[in-house]
Short mmCIF file of C-alpha atoms in Angstrom, two decimals:
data_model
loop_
_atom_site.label_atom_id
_atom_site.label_comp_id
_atom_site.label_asym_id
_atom_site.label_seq_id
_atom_site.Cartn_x
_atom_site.Cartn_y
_atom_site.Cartn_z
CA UNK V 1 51.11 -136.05 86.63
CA UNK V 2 54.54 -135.02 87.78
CA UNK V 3 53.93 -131.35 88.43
CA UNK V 4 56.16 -131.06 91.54
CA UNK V 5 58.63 -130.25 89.30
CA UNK V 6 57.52 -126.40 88.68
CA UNK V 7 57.55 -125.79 92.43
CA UNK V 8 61.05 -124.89 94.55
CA UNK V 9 61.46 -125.03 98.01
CA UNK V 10 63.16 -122.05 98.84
CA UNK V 11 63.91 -120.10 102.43
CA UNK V 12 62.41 -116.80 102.93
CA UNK V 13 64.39 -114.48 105.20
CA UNK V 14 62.01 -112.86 108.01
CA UNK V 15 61.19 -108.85 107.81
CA UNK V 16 62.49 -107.90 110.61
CA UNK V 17 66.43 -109.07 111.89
CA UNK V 18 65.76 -111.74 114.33
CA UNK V 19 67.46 -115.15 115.38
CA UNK V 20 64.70 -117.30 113.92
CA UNK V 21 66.02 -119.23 110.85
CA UNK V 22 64.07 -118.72 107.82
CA UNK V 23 61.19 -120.61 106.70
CA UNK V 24 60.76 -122.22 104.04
CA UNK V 25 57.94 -121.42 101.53
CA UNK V 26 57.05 -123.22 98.22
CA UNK V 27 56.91 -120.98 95.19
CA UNK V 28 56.58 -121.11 91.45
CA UNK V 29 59.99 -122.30 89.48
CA UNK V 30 60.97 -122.28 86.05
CA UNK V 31 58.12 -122.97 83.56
CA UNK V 32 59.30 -126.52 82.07
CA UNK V 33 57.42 -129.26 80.42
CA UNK V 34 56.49 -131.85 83.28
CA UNK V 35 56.21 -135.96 82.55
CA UNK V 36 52.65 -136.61 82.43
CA UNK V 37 51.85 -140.24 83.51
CA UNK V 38 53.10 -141.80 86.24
CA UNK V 39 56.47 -141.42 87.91
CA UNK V 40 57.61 -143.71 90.42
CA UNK V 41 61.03 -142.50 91.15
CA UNK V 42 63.72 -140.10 90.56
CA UNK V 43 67.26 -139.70 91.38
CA UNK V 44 70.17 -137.20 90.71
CA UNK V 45 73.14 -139.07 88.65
CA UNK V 46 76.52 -137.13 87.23
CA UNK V 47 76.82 -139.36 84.16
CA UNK V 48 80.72 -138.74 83.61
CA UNK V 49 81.12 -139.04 87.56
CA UNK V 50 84.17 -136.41 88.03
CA UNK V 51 83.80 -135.12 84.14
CA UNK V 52 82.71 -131.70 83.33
CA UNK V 53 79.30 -132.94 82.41
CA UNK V 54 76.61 -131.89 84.77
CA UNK V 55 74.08 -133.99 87.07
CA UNK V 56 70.81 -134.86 85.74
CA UNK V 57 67.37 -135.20 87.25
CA UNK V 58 66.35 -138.94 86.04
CA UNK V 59 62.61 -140.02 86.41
CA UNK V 60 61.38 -143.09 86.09
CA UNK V 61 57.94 -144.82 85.73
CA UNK V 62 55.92 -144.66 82.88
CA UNK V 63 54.55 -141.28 81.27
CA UNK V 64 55.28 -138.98 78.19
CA UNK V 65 56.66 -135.41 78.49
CA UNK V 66 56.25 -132.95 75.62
CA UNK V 67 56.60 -133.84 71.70
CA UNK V 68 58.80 -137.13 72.90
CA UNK V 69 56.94 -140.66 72.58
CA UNK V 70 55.89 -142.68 75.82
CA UNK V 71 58.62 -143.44 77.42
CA UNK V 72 59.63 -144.84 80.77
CA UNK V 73 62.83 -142.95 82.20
CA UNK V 74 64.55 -139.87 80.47
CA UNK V 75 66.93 -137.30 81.91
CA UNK V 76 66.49 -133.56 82.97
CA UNK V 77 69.14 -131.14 82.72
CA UNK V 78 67.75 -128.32 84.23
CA UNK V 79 66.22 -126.75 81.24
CA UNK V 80 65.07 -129.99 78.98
CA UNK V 81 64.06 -133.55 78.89
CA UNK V 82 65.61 -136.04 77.13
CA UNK V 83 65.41 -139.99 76.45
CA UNK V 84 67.57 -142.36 77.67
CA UNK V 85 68.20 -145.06 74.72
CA UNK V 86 65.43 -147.46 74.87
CA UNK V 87 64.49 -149.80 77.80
CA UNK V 88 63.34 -152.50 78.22
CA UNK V 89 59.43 -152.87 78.18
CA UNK V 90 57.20 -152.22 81.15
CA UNK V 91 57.13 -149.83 84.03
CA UNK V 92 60.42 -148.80 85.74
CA UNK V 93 59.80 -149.36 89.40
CA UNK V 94 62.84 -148.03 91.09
CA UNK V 95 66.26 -146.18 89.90
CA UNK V 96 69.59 -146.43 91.77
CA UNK V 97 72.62 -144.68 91.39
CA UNK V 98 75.43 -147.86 92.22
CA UNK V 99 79.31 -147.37 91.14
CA UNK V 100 78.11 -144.34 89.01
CA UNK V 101 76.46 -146.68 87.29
CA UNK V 102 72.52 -146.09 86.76
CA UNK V 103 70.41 -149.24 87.94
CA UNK V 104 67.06 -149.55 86.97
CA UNK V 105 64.30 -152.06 87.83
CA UNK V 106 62.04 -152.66 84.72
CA UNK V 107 58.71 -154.54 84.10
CA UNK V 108 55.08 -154.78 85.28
CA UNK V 109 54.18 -157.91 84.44
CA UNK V 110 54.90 -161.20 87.00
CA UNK V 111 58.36 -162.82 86.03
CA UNK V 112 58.44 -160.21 83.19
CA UNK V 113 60.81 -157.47 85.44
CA UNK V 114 64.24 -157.21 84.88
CA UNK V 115 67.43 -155.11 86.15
CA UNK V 116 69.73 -153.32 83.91
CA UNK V 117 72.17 -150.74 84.10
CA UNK V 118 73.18 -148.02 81.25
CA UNK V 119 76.61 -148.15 79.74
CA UNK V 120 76.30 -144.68 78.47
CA UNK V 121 75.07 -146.16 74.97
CA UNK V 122 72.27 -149.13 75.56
CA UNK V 123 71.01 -150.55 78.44
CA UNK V 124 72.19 -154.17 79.56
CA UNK V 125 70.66 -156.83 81.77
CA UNK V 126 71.92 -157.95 85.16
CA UNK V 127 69.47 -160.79 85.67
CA UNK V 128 64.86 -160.94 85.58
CA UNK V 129 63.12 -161.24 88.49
CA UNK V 130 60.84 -164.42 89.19
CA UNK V 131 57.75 -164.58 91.60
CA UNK V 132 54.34 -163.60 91.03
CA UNK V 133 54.29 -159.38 91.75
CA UNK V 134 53.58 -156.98 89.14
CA UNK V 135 55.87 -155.28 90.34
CA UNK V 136 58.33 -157.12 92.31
CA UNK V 137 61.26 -155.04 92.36
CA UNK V 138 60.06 -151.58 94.78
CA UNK V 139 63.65 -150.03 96.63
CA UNK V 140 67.65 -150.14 95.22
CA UNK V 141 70.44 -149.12 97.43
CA UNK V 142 74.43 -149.58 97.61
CA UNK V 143 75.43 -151.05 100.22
CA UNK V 144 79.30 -152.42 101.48
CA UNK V 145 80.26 -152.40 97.66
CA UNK V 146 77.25 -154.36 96.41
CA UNK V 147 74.15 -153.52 95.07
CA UNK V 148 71.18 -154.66 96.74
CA UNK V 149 67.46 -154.85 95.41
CA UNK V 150 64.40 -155.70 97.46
CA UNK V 151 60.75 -155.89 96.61
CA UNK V 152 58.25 -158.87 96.45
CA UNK V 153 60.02 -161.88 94.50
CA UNK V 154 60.93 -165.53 94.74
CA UNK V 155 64.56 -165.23 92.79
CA UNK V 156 66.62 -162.95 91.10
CA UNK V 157 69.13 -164.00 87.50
CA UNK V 158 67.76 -167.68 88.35
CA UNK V 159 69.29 -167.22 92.39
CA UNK V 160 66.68 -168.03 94.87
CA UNK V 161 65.81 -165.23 97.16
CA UNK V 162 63.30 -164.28 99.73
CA UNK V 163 62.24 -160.56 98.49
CA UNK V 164 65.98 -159.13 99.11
CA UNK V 165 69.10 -159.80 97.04
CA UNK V 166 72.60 -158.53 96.22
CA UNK V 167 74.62 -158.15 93.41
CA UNK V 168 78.38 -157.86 93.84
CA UNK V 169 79.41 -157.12 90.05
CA UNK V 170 79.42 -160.55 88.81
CA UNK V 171 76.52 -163.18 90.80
CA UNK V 172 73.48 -162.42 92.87
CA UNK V 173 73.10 -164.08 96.00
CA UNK V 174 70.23 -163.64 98.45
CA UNK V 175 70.82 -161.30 101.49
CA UNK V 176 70.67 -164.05 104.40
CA UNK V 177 67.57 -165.71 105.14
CA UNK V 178 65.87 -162.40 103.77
CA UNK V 179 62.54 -160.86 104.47
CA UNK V 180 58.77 -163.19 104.75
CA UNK V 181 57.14 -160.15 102.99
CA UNK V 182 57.24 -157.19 101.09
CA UNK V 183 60.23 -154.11 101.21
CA UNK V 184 58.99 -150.98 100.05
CA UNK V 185 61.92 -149.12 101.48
CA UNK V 186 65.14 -149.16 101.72
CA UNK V 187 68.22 -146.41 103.31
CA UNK V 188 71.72 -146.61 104.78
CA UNK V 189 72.06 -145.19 108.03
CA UNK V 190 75.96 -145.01 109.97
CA UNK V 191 76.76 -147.90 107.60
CA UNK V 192 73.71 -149.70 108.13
CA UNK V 193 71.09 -151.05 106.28
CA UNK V 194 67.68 -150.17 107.01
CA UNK V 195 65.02 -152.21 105.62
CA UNK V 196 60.98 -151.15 105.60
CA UNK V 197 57.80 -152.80 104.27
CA UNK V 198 55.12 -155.39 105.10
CA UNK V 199 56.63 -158.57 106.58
CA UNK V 200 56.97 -160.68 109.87
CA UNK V 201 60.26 -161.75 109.85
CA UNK V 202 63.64 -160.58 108.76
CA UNK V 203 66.42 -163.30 109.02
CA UNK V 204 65.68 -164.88 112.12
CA UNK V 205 64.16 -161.44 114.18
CA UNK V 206 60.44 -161.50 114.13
CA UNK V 207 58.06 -158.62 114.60
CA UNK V 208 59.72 -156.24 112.40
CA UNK V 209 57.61 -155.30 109.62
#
């Protein structure tokens, strides 16, 4: 059940004049009809990048939301939701917003996953995902121009690849020696890349999981 979505956090000014910045209190938002399933991840995307179109909320997992048939990622636009073509099969896992492009990572059954991106019109394929996870694919991020994907998997478009990977537009290649476990996580922080999850080694540093 996504019902977070009814709620806004918004900053209540104090009674009396004071220093003290306001604090923030949840209360009820606009009455819209919520996803109900599961939703693993969401992101805000501007699908015409500098166009007059608006950003969108986009949710992805696996869920239904009003009249609309099961579905596993649609958009939000502030007052409705609406499908996004039609995906692939299985569970999207994680969403990424990379060269305005939206990235998503698709599938729930092992070697069955697979990444694609939207075109504005269907969705196309930038490679599956080997190993033996349900869900092998778990964080997204840009990162120096490239789009890198982490998770739990053995290769990625047929590239061997210890749970971490990059895709520069064109190939995948893995991301150095890459990680002896499982990334849940991933963030860039002053230009670098932050990696978090399960796992002993990354590259050569050990003790970092």
């Amino acid at each position: 059940l996504f019902a977070a979505l009814v709620l806004l956090l918004t900053a209540v000014a104090p009674a009396t004049p004071a220093a003290a910045q306001c604090e923030p209190q949840w209360q009820a938002g606009d009455p819209v009809v919520n996803p109900v399933g599961i939703v693993n991840t969401t992101r805000v995307w501007d699908p015409d990048g500098a166009g007059p179109l608006p950003s969108v909320l986009v949710a992805g997992g696996n869920f239904t939301v009003g009249t609309m048939a099961a579905t596993r990622i649609a958009t939000f636009d502030g007052t409705q939701w609406a499908p996004l073509g039609t995906p692939p099969a299985g569970m999207v896992t994680a969403l990424t917003i990379w060269n305005n492009q939206l990235v998503a990572a698709i599938g729930d059954n092992p070697g069955a996953q697979v990444v694609v991106t939207w075109n504005g019109s269907t969705w196309q394929s930038l490679g599956s995902v080997g190993g033996n996870a349900l869900r092998p694919i778990l964080a997204m991020t840009g990162f120096q121009g490239a789009l890198v994907v982490a998770g739990l998997f053995t290769s990625i478009g047929g590239v061997a690849a210890n749970n971490i990977a990059s895709w520069n537009g064109t190939s995948w290649s893995p991301l150095g020696a890459g990680v002896t476990g499982e990334v849940r996580a991933l963030a860039l922080f002053s230009n670098v890349l932050y990696v978090g999850g399960s796992f002993s080694f990354v590259g050569p540093i050990t003790g970092a999981g």
